[in-house]
């Protein structure tokens, strides 16, 4: 166990799908044995785009927690908490906001993308949405995280976090906020059931919350190599979604499948059936765990309560030093 701190969060915007699982959660399970880990449900971040739909927050939060736990993240090893429980994130966000140049936020690639792709459906031209990276910086710096596991999509935010930490330390002549490093972990890449990127907005996901029956239907309905009509047509596994899934769920058999597919010795239905069984071996136990967890709400609430306690200790410590560095608040006046 290394004496380093890892922090990561995920927004409660819907059910975790296999893309999220292999992109992030699987890593959390590994990291919790190696580092002091803080994993949180970013409900304030969900408000940056979903401020008008707060009725779904409770269900999404508990569902996400059940997904995380069923995947093997262990509250005995990692601190799991709800962002909005730790009000210090809001205070640090405010203080960072005072010296965050607007240009850093406006030029952030995720911001530009979202504005270009989304503004027709939802009004996200808000102060909160623009400030998203500063809130994320507050989340990270609050726990003085050494590492943040990041994929492509979050690396610009981490860069802003690092710049904000440097700026804060420079302005207030302090070293309170260490610069976090990105942790580039090898993630397995899974396409969606239609071969595009797995994404809720494409409707091509397989969720941990899907019933085993739904999963089976989705797998059996996957698109394969369109050139294969009869079993003895030679196939092109590299363009086949089923094959991409085999690489993740059925690694040992990949060379064999490739050969049989190219040689026209295996039919696509049999090939999918084989995959479906492998996915079920992985998915069904997680599905059953998450279902059982959701039936035990007191237990879920208790985990959030415990996490809140552990996280707030650390957050109080940081915010006390931050206030001292900024020279603001009663404590610093009294001293
Ligand atoms: N922005 C992240 C996402 O959309 C969630 C998040 C919020 C986060 N704060 C964070 C991730 C801090 C890592 C560290 O997925
Ligand atoms: Fe894809 Fe398997 Fe059919 Fe080949 S045999 S095209 S890998 S489903």
Short mmCIF file of C-alpha atoms and ligand atoms in Angstrom, two decimals:
data_model
loop_
_atom_site.label_atom_id
_atom_site.label_comp_id
_atom_site.label_asym_id
_atom_site.label_seq_id
_atom_site.Cartn_x
_atom_site.Cartn_y
_atom_site.Cartn_z
CA UNK A 1 0.00 0.00 0.00
CA UNK A 2 1.48 3.28 -1.12
CA UNK A 3 1.02 6.32 1.03
CA UNK A 4 -0.61 8.28 -1.78
CA UNK A 5 -4.09 9.59 -2.24
CA UNK A 6 -6.31 8.82 -5.23
CA UNK A 7 -9.55 10.59 -5.91
CA UNK A 8 -12.24 10.04 -8.50
CA UNK A 9 -15.87 10.90 -8.96
CA UNK A 10 -18.72 9.99 -11.20
CA UNK A 11 -21.97 11.77 -11.94
CA UNK A 12 -25.28 10.17 -11.00
CA UNK A 13 -26.82 10.59 -14.41
CA UNK A 14 -28.07 7.07 -15.05
CA UNK A 15 -27.04 3.48 -14.76
CA UNK A 16 -23.42 2.41 -15.11
CA UNK A 17 -22.91 0.58 -18.37
CA UNK A 18 -20.14 -1.74 -19.45
CA UNK A 19 -18.27 1.16 -21.07
CA UNK A 20 -18.18 3.01 -17.72
CA UNK A 21 -17.33 -0.20 -15.92
CA UNK A 22 -14.28 -1.00 -18.01
CA UNK A 23 -13.37 2.68 -18.44
CA UNK A 24 -13.35 3.56 -14.75
CA UNK A 25 -14.96 1.40 -12.09
CA UNK A 26 -12.82 -1.65 -12.75
CA UNK A 27 -9.81 0.57 -12.08
CA UNK A 28 -11.26 1.82 -8.83
CA UNK A 29 -11.49 -1.75 -7.61
CA UNK A 30 -7.79 -2.22 -8.32
CA UNK A 31 -6.71 1.15 -6.95
CA UNK A 32 -8.46 0.68 -3.59
CA UNK A 33 -5.86 -1.98 -2.72
CA UNK A 34 -2.94 0.24 -3.66
CA UNK A 35 -3.77 3.73 -2.42
CA UNK A 36 -5.82 5.69 0.04
CA UNK A 37 -8.87 6.18 -2.18
CA UNK A 38 -11.72 8.66 -2.20
CA UNK A 39 -14.54 7.85 -4.60
CA UNK A 40 -17.56 10.06 -4.71
CA UNK A 41 -20.90 10.54 -6.37
CA UNK A 42 -20.77 13.93 -8.03
CA UNK A 43 -24.35 15.09 -7.52
CA UNK A 44 -23.50 18.78 -7.71
CA UNK A 45 -21.84 18.07 -11.03
CA UNK A 46 -25.02 16.40 -12.21
CA UNK A 47 -26.78 19.72 -11.56
CA UNK A 48 -24.48 21.59 -13.94
CA UNK A 49 -26.52 20.14 -16.80
CA UNK A 50 -29.48 18.60 -14.97
CA UNK A 51 -30.47 21.44 -12.66
CA UNK A 52 -34.08 21.20 -13.81
CA UNK A 53 -34.50 17.45 -13.24
CA UNK A 54 -33.74 16.90 -9.60
CA UNK A 55 -36.55 14.36 -9.10
CA UNK A 56 -34.28 11.65 -10.50
CA UNK A 57 -31.34 12.43 -8.23
CA UNK A 58 -32.28 10.15 -5.35
CA UNK A 59 -32.89 7.13 -7.55
CA UNK A 60 -29.81 7.78 -9.67
CA UNK A 61 -27.62 8.27 -6.63
CA UNK A 62 -28.67 5.04 -4.93
CA UNK A 63 -28.53 3.18 -8.25
CA UNK A 64 -25.01 4.41 -8.89
CA UNK A 65 -23.93 3.51 -5.37
CA UNK A 66 -25.34 0.00 -5.84
CA UNK A 67 -23.53 -0.28 -9.18
CA UNK A 68 -20.23 0.76 -7.62
CA UNK A 69 -20.54 -1.58 -4.67
CA UNK A 70 -21.73 -4.52 -6.73
CA UNK A 71 -18.70 -4.01 -8.97
CA UNK A 72 -16.43 -4.58 -6.00
CA UNK A 73 -15.62 -1.14 -4.64
CA UNK A 74 -15.41 -1.76 -0.92
CA UNK A 75 -16.38 0.85 1.70
CA UNK A 76 -13.95 -0.85 4.11
CA UNK A 77 -11.10 -0.01 1.75
CA UNK A 78 -12.13 3.21 0.03
CA UNK A 79 -14.01 6.24 1.28
CA UNK A 80 -17.23 6.43 -0.72
CA UNK A 81 -19.28 9.57 -0.30
CA UNK A 82 -21.79 11.96 -1.77
CA UNK A 83 -20.31 15.25 -2.93
CA UNK A 84 -23.10 17.48 -1.66
CA UNK A 85 -22.65 16.07 1.85
CA UNK A 86 -19.28 17.76 2.10
CA UNK A 87 -20.09 21.45 2.01
CA UNK A 88 -16.40 22.35 2.08
CA UNK A 89 -16.30 21.53 -1.65
CA UNK A 90 -18.61 24.49 -2.17
CA UNK A 91 -16.43 26.79 -0.09
CA UNK A 92 -13.26 25.83 -1.90
CA UNK A 93 -15.08 26.16 -5.23
CA UNK A 94 -16.04 29.69 -4.25
CA UNK A 95 -12.52 30.65 -3.24
CA UNK A 96 -10.99 29.11 -6.36
CA UNK A 97 -13.66 30.85 -8.42
CA UNK A 98 -12.41 34.22 -7.25
CA UNK A 99 -9.15 33.68 -9.08
CA UNK A 100 -10.12 31.44 -11.96
CA UNK A 101 -9.60 33.34 -15.22
CA UNK A 102 -12.72 33.18 -17.37
CA UNK A 103 -10.56 32.41 -20.39
CA UNK A 104 -9.41 29.10 -18.87
CA UNK A 105 -13.02 28.00 -18.54
CA UNK A 106 -14.15 29.29 -21.91
CA UNK A 107 -11.37 27.58 -23.81
CA UNK A 108 -11.91 24.22 -22.12
CA UNK A 109 -12.58 21.70 -24.92
CA UNK A 110 -15.40 19.91 -23.08
CA UNK A 111 -17.15 23.21 -22.56
CA UNK A 112 -16.90 24.17 -26.22
CA UNK A 113 -18.09 20.71 -27.30
CA UNK A 114 -21.05 20.66 -24.97
CA UNK A 115 -22.13 24.15 -25.96
CA UNK A 116 -21.93 23.16 -29.62
CA UNK A 117 -23.78 19.85 -29.21
CA UNK A 118 -26.29 20.37 -26.50
CA UNK A 119 -27.55 23.88 -26.26
CA UNK A 120 -30.50 23.18 -28.56
CA UNK A 121 -32.04 20.70 -26.09
CA UNK A 122 -31.11 22.30 -22.78
CA UNK A 123 -30.05 25.69 -21.63
CA UNK A 124 -26.56 25.08 -20.32
CA UNK A 125 -25.34 28.62 -20.78
CA UNK A 126 -25.15 28.97 -17.03
CA UNK A 127 -22.64 30.18 -14.53
CA UNK A 128 -22.58 26.72 -12.90
CA UNK A 129 -21.88 24.89 -16.12
CA UNK A 130 -19.07 27.23 -17.11
CA UNK A 131 -17.58 26.77 -13.64
CA UNK A 132 -17.63 22.96 -13.79
CA UNK A 133 -13.81 22.63 -13.96
CA UNK A 134 -13.38 24.83 -10.91
CA UNK A 135 -15.81 22.64 -8.96
CA UNK A 136 -13.92 19.58 -10.11
CA UNK A 137 -10.68 21.23 -9.00
CA UNK A 138 -12.21 21.82 -5.57
CA UNK A 139 -13.18 18.12 -5.36
CA UNK A 140 -9.65 17.03 -6.10
CA UNK A 141 -7.70 19.60 -4.12
CA UNK A 142 -9.93 19.12 -1.06
CA UNK A 143 -8.38 15.69 -0.44
CA UNK A 144 -4.93 16.80 -1.61
CA UNK A 145 -5.04 13.96 -4.04
CA UNK A 146 -1.76 12.84 -5.57
CA UNK A 147 -3.41 10.98 -8.41
CA UNK A 148 -6.59 11.24 -10.38
CA UNK A 149 -7.37 8.41 -12.80
CA UNK A 150 -8.43 10.10 -15.99
CA UNK A 151 -9.55 9.13 -19.44
CA UNK A 152 -9.31 11.39 -22.48
CA UNK A 153 -12.52 13.16 -21.59
CA UNK A 154 -11.38 14.50 -18.21
CA UNK A 155 -7.73 15.31 -18.87
CA UNK A 156 -8.39 18.97 -19.73
CA UNK A 157 -10.20 19.37 -16.41
CA UNK A 158 -7.27 17.92 -14.53
CA UNK A 159 -4.95 20.32 -16.32
CA UNK A 160 -7.09 23.25 -15.13
CA UNK A 161 -7.00 21.78 -11.62
CA UNK A 162 -3.22 21.74 -11.69
CA UNK A 163 -3.11 25.33 -12.92
CA UNK A 164 -5.56 26.44 -10.26
CA UNK A 165 -3.51 24.78 -7.52
CA UNK A 166 -0.36 26.50 -8.75
CA UNK A 167 -2.13 29.82 -8.95
CA UNK A 168 -3.62 29.51 -5.49
CA UNK A 169 -0.30 28.56 -3.93
CA UNK A 170 1.42 31.43 -5.70
CA UNK A 171 -1.19 34.06 -4.80
CA UNK A 172 -1.35 33.12 -1.14
CA UNK A 173 2.28 32.08 -0.71
CA UNK A 174 1.35 28.65 0.51
CA UNK A 175 1.80 25.00 -0.33
CA UNK A 176 -1.58 23.88 0.94
CA UNK A 177 -2.84 22.61 -2.39
CA UNK A 178 -0.53 20.06 -4.03
CA UNK A 179 -0.75 19.57 -7.77
CA UNK A 180 -2.40 16.26 -8.60
CA UNK A 181 -0.95 13.98 -11.27
CA UNK A 182 -3.04 12.14 -13.84
CA UNK A 183 -3.05 8.40 -13.50
CA UNK A 184 -3.29 6.92 -16.95
CA UNK A 185 -4.57 3.43 -16.45
CA UNK A 186 -5.02 0.92 -19.17
CA UNK A 187 -8.72 0.61 -19.73
CA UNK A 188 -10.35 -2.01 -21.90
CA UNK A 189 -12.30 -0.44 -24.71
CA UNK A 190 -15.72 -1.77 -25.53
CA UNK A 191 -17.88 -0.47 -28.35
CA UNK A 192 -21.64 -0.17 -27.96
CA UNK A 193 -23.92 -2.93 -29.24
CA UNK A 194 -24.09 -1.16 -32.63
CA UNK A 195 -20.32 -0.71 -32.98
CA UNK A 196 -20.28 3.01 -32.18
CA UNK A 197 -18.93 4.32 -28.86
CA UNK A 198 -21.04 2.96 -26.00
CA UNK A 199 -23.15 5.88 -24.86
CA UNK A 200 -26.51 6.38 -23.27
CA UNK A 201 -27.42 8.94 -25.91
CA UNK A 202 -26.93 6.36 -28.70
CA UNK A 203 -29.11 3.78 -26.94
CA UNK A 204 -26.43 1.14 -27.48
CA UNK A 205 -25.43 0.36 -23.92
CA UNK A 206 -25.45 -2.75 -21.81
CA UNK A 207 -26.05 -1.57 -18.24
CA UNK A 208 -25.21 -3.37 -15.03
CA UNK A 209 -28.87 -2.71 -14.18
CA UNK A 210 -30.18 -4.53 -17.27
CA UNK A 211 -31.79 -7.86 -16.44
CA UNK A 212 -29.90 -10.96 -17.60
CA UNK A 213 -32.67 -11.44 -20.16
CA UNK A 214 -32.26 -7.93 -21.56
CA UNK A 215 -28.52 -8.46 -21.78
CA UNK A 216 -29.02 -11.71 -23.65
CA UNK A 217 -31.32 -10.01 -26.16
CA UNK A 218 -28.87 -7.18 -26.67
CA UNK A 219 -25.97 -9.54 -27.29
CA UNK A 220 -27.91 -11.76 -29.65
CA UNK A 221 -29.01 -8.64 -31.54
CA UNK A 222 -25.50 -7.28 -32.05
CA UNK A 223 -24.35 -6.28 -35.50
CA UNK A 224 -21.76 -8.62 -37.03
CA UNK A 225 -19.78 -8.57 -40.26
CA UNK A 226 -22.46 -7.74 -42.87
CA UNK A 227 -20.54 -9.73 -45.51
CA UNK A 228 -21.41 -12.95 -43.77
CA UNK A 229 -24.70 -14.33 -44.92
CA UNK A 230 -24.02 -18.03 -44.79
CA UNK A 231 -21.84 -19.75 -42.28
CA UNK A 232 -19.15 -20.62 -44.82
CA UNK A 233 -18.71 -17.02 -46.02
CA UNK A 234 -15.27 -15.91 -44.80
CA UNK A 235 -15.67 -13.25 -42.10
CA UNK A 236 -13.79 -10.10 -41.10
CA UNK A 237 -13.62 -10.17 -37.31
CA UNK A 238 -11.90 -6.78 -37.12
CA UNK A 239 -15.04 -4.97 -38.21
CA UNK A 240 -17.33 -7.08 -36.01
CA UNK A 241 -18.73 -5.80 -32.73
CA UNK A 242 -19.13 -9.31 -31.35
CA UNK A 243 -15.45 -9.90 -31.91
CA UNK A 244 -14.54 -6.69 -30.06
CA UNK A 245 -16.54 -7.98 -27.11
CA UNK A 246 -14.84 -11.39 -27.27
CA UNK A 247 -11.54 -9.57 -26.83
CA UNK A 248 -12.72 -8.33 -23.45
CA UNK A 249 -14.86 -11.20 -22.20
CA UNK A 250 -13.32 -14.23 -23.85
CA UNK A 251 -9.66 -13.39 -24.27
CA UNK A 252 -8.38 -16.96 -24.34
CA UNK A 253 -10.55 -17.94 -27.25
CA UNK A 254 -9.84 -14.92 -29.45
CA UNK A 255 -7.24 -16.54 -31.75
CA UNK A 256 -9.51 -19.52 -32.25
CA UNK A 257 -12.55 -17.38 -33.03
CA UNK A 258 -10.55 -15.28 -35.45
CA UNK A 259 -9.41 -18.34 -37.34
CA UNK A 260 -12.84 -19.94 -37.44
CA UNK A 261 -14.50 -16.71 -38.51
CA UNK A 262 -12.01 -16.02 -41.30
CA UNK A 263 -12.21 -19.62 -42.43
CA UNK A 264 -16.00 -19.64 -42.45
CA UNK A 265 -16.12 -22.46 -39.90
CA UNK A 266 -18.32 -20.82 -37.31
CA UNK A 267 -21.69 -19.15 -37.70
CA UNK A 268 -22.41 -15.75 -36.23
CA UNK A 269 -25.27 -17.07 -34.12
CA UNK A 270 -23.03 -19.66 -32.47
CA UNK A 271 -20.33 -17.03 -32.02
CA UNK A 272 -22.77 -14.68 -30.29
CA UNK A 273 -24.12 -17.47 -28.15
CA UNK A 274 -20.61 -18.17 -26.90
CA UNK A 275 -20.15 -14.48 -26.11
CA UNK A 276 -23.53 -14.22 -24.46
CA UNK A 277 -22.59 -16.97 -22.02
CA UNK A 278 -19.32 -15.25 -21.15
CA UNK A 279 -21.02 -11.91 -20.60
CA UNK A 280 -23.67 -13.57 -18.42
CA UNK A 281 -20.94 -15.10 -16.24
CA UNK A 282 -19.64 -11.61 -15.63
CA UNK A 283 -22.89 -9.69 -15.53
CA UNK A 284 -25.37 -11.88 -13.65
CA UNK A 285 -23.52 -11.90 -10.28
CA UNK A 286 -23.09 -8.13 -10.39
CA UNK A 287 -26.73 -7.69 -11.37
CA UNK A 288 -27.87 -9.87 -8.50
CA UNK A 289 -25.67 -8.02 -6.02
CA UNK A 290 -26.93 -4.62 -7.12
CA UNK A 291 -30.53 -5.79 -6.96
CA UNK A 292 -30.03 -7.09 -3.41
CA UNK A 293 -28.28 -3.87 -2.38
CA UNK A 294 -31.13 -1.75 -3.68
CA UNK A 295 -33.53 -3.76 -1.55
CA UNK A 296 -31.49 -2.84 1.51
CA UNK A 297 -31.70 0.92 1.48
CA UNK A 298 -30.67 1.37 5.13
CA UNK A 299 -27.38 -0.30 4.29
CA UNK A 300 -26.76 2.01 1.34
CA UNK A 301 -27.57 5.05 3.43
CA UNK A 302 -25.26 3.81 6.13
CA UNK A 303 -22.38 3.54 3.68
CA UNK A 304 -22.96 7.14 2.59
CA UNK A 305 -23.13 8.22 6.21
CA UNK A 306 -19.82 6.54 7.02
CA UNK A 307 -18.21 8.01 3.94
CA UNK A 308 -19.48 11.44 4.87
CA UNK A 309 -17.84 11.14 8.26
CA UNK A 310 -14.46 10.09 6.90
CA UNK A 311 -14.43 12.58 4.03
CA UNK A 312 -15.52 15.52 6.15
CA UNK A 313 -12.60 15.04 8.55
CA UNK A 314 -10.17 15.50 5.73
CA UNK A 315 -12.19 18.30 4.16
CA UNK A 316 -12.36 20.26 7.41
CA UNK A 317 -8.61 20.01 7.76
CA UNK A 318 -7.97 21.29 4.26
CA UNK A 319 -10.48 24.11 4.44
CA UNK A 320 -9.03 25.31 7.73
CA UNK A 321 -5.62 25.64 6.12
CA UNK A 322 -7.09 27.17 3.00
CA UNK A 323 -8.87 29.84 5.03
CA UNK A 324 -5.68 30.52 6.91
CA UNK A 325 -3.75 30.89 3.67
CA UNK A 326 -6.37 33.24 2.20
CA UNK A 327 -6.58 35.07 5.54
CA UNK A 328 -10.35 34.95 5.63
CA UNK A 329 -12.88 34.08 8.31
CA UNK A 330 -13.36 34.40 12.04
CA UNK A 331 -10.68 31.84 12.92
CA UNK A 332 -7.99 33.85 11.21
CA UNK A 333 -9.21 37.16 12.63
CA UNK A 334 -9.37 35.75 16.12
CA UNK A 335 -5.84 34.38 16.03
N1 LIG B 1 -16.34 15.36 -14.23
C1 LIG B 1 -16.38 13.96 -13.94
C2 LIG B 1 -17.30 13.25 -14.94
O1 LIG B 1 -18.11 13.86 -15.55
C3 LIG B 1 -16.87 13.68 -12.55
C4 LIG B 1 -16.00 14.35 -11.53
C5 LIG B 1 -16.35 15.39 -10.74
C6 LIG B 1 -14.66 14.00 -11.20
N2 LIG B 1 -15.32 15.73 -9.94
C7 LIG B 1 -14.28 14.89 -10.19
C8 LIG B 1 -13.77 13.01 -11.67
C9 LIG B 1 -13.01 14.84 -9.62
C10 LIG B 1 -12.50 12.98 -11.11
C11 LIG B 1 -12.12 13.88 -10.11
O2 LIG B 1 -17.17 12.06 -15.10
FE1 LIG B 2 -18.33 -11.68 -35.82
FE2 LIG B 2 -18.20 -14.09 -34.76
FE3 LIG B 2 -19.70 -13.63 -36.95
FE4 LIG B 2 -17.05 -13.57 -37.11
S1 LIG B 2 -18.31 -15.33 -36.57
S2 LIG B 2 -18.46 -12.08 -38.00
S3 LIG B 2 -16.48 -12.70 -35.12
S4 LIG B 2 -20.00 -12.82 -34.91
#
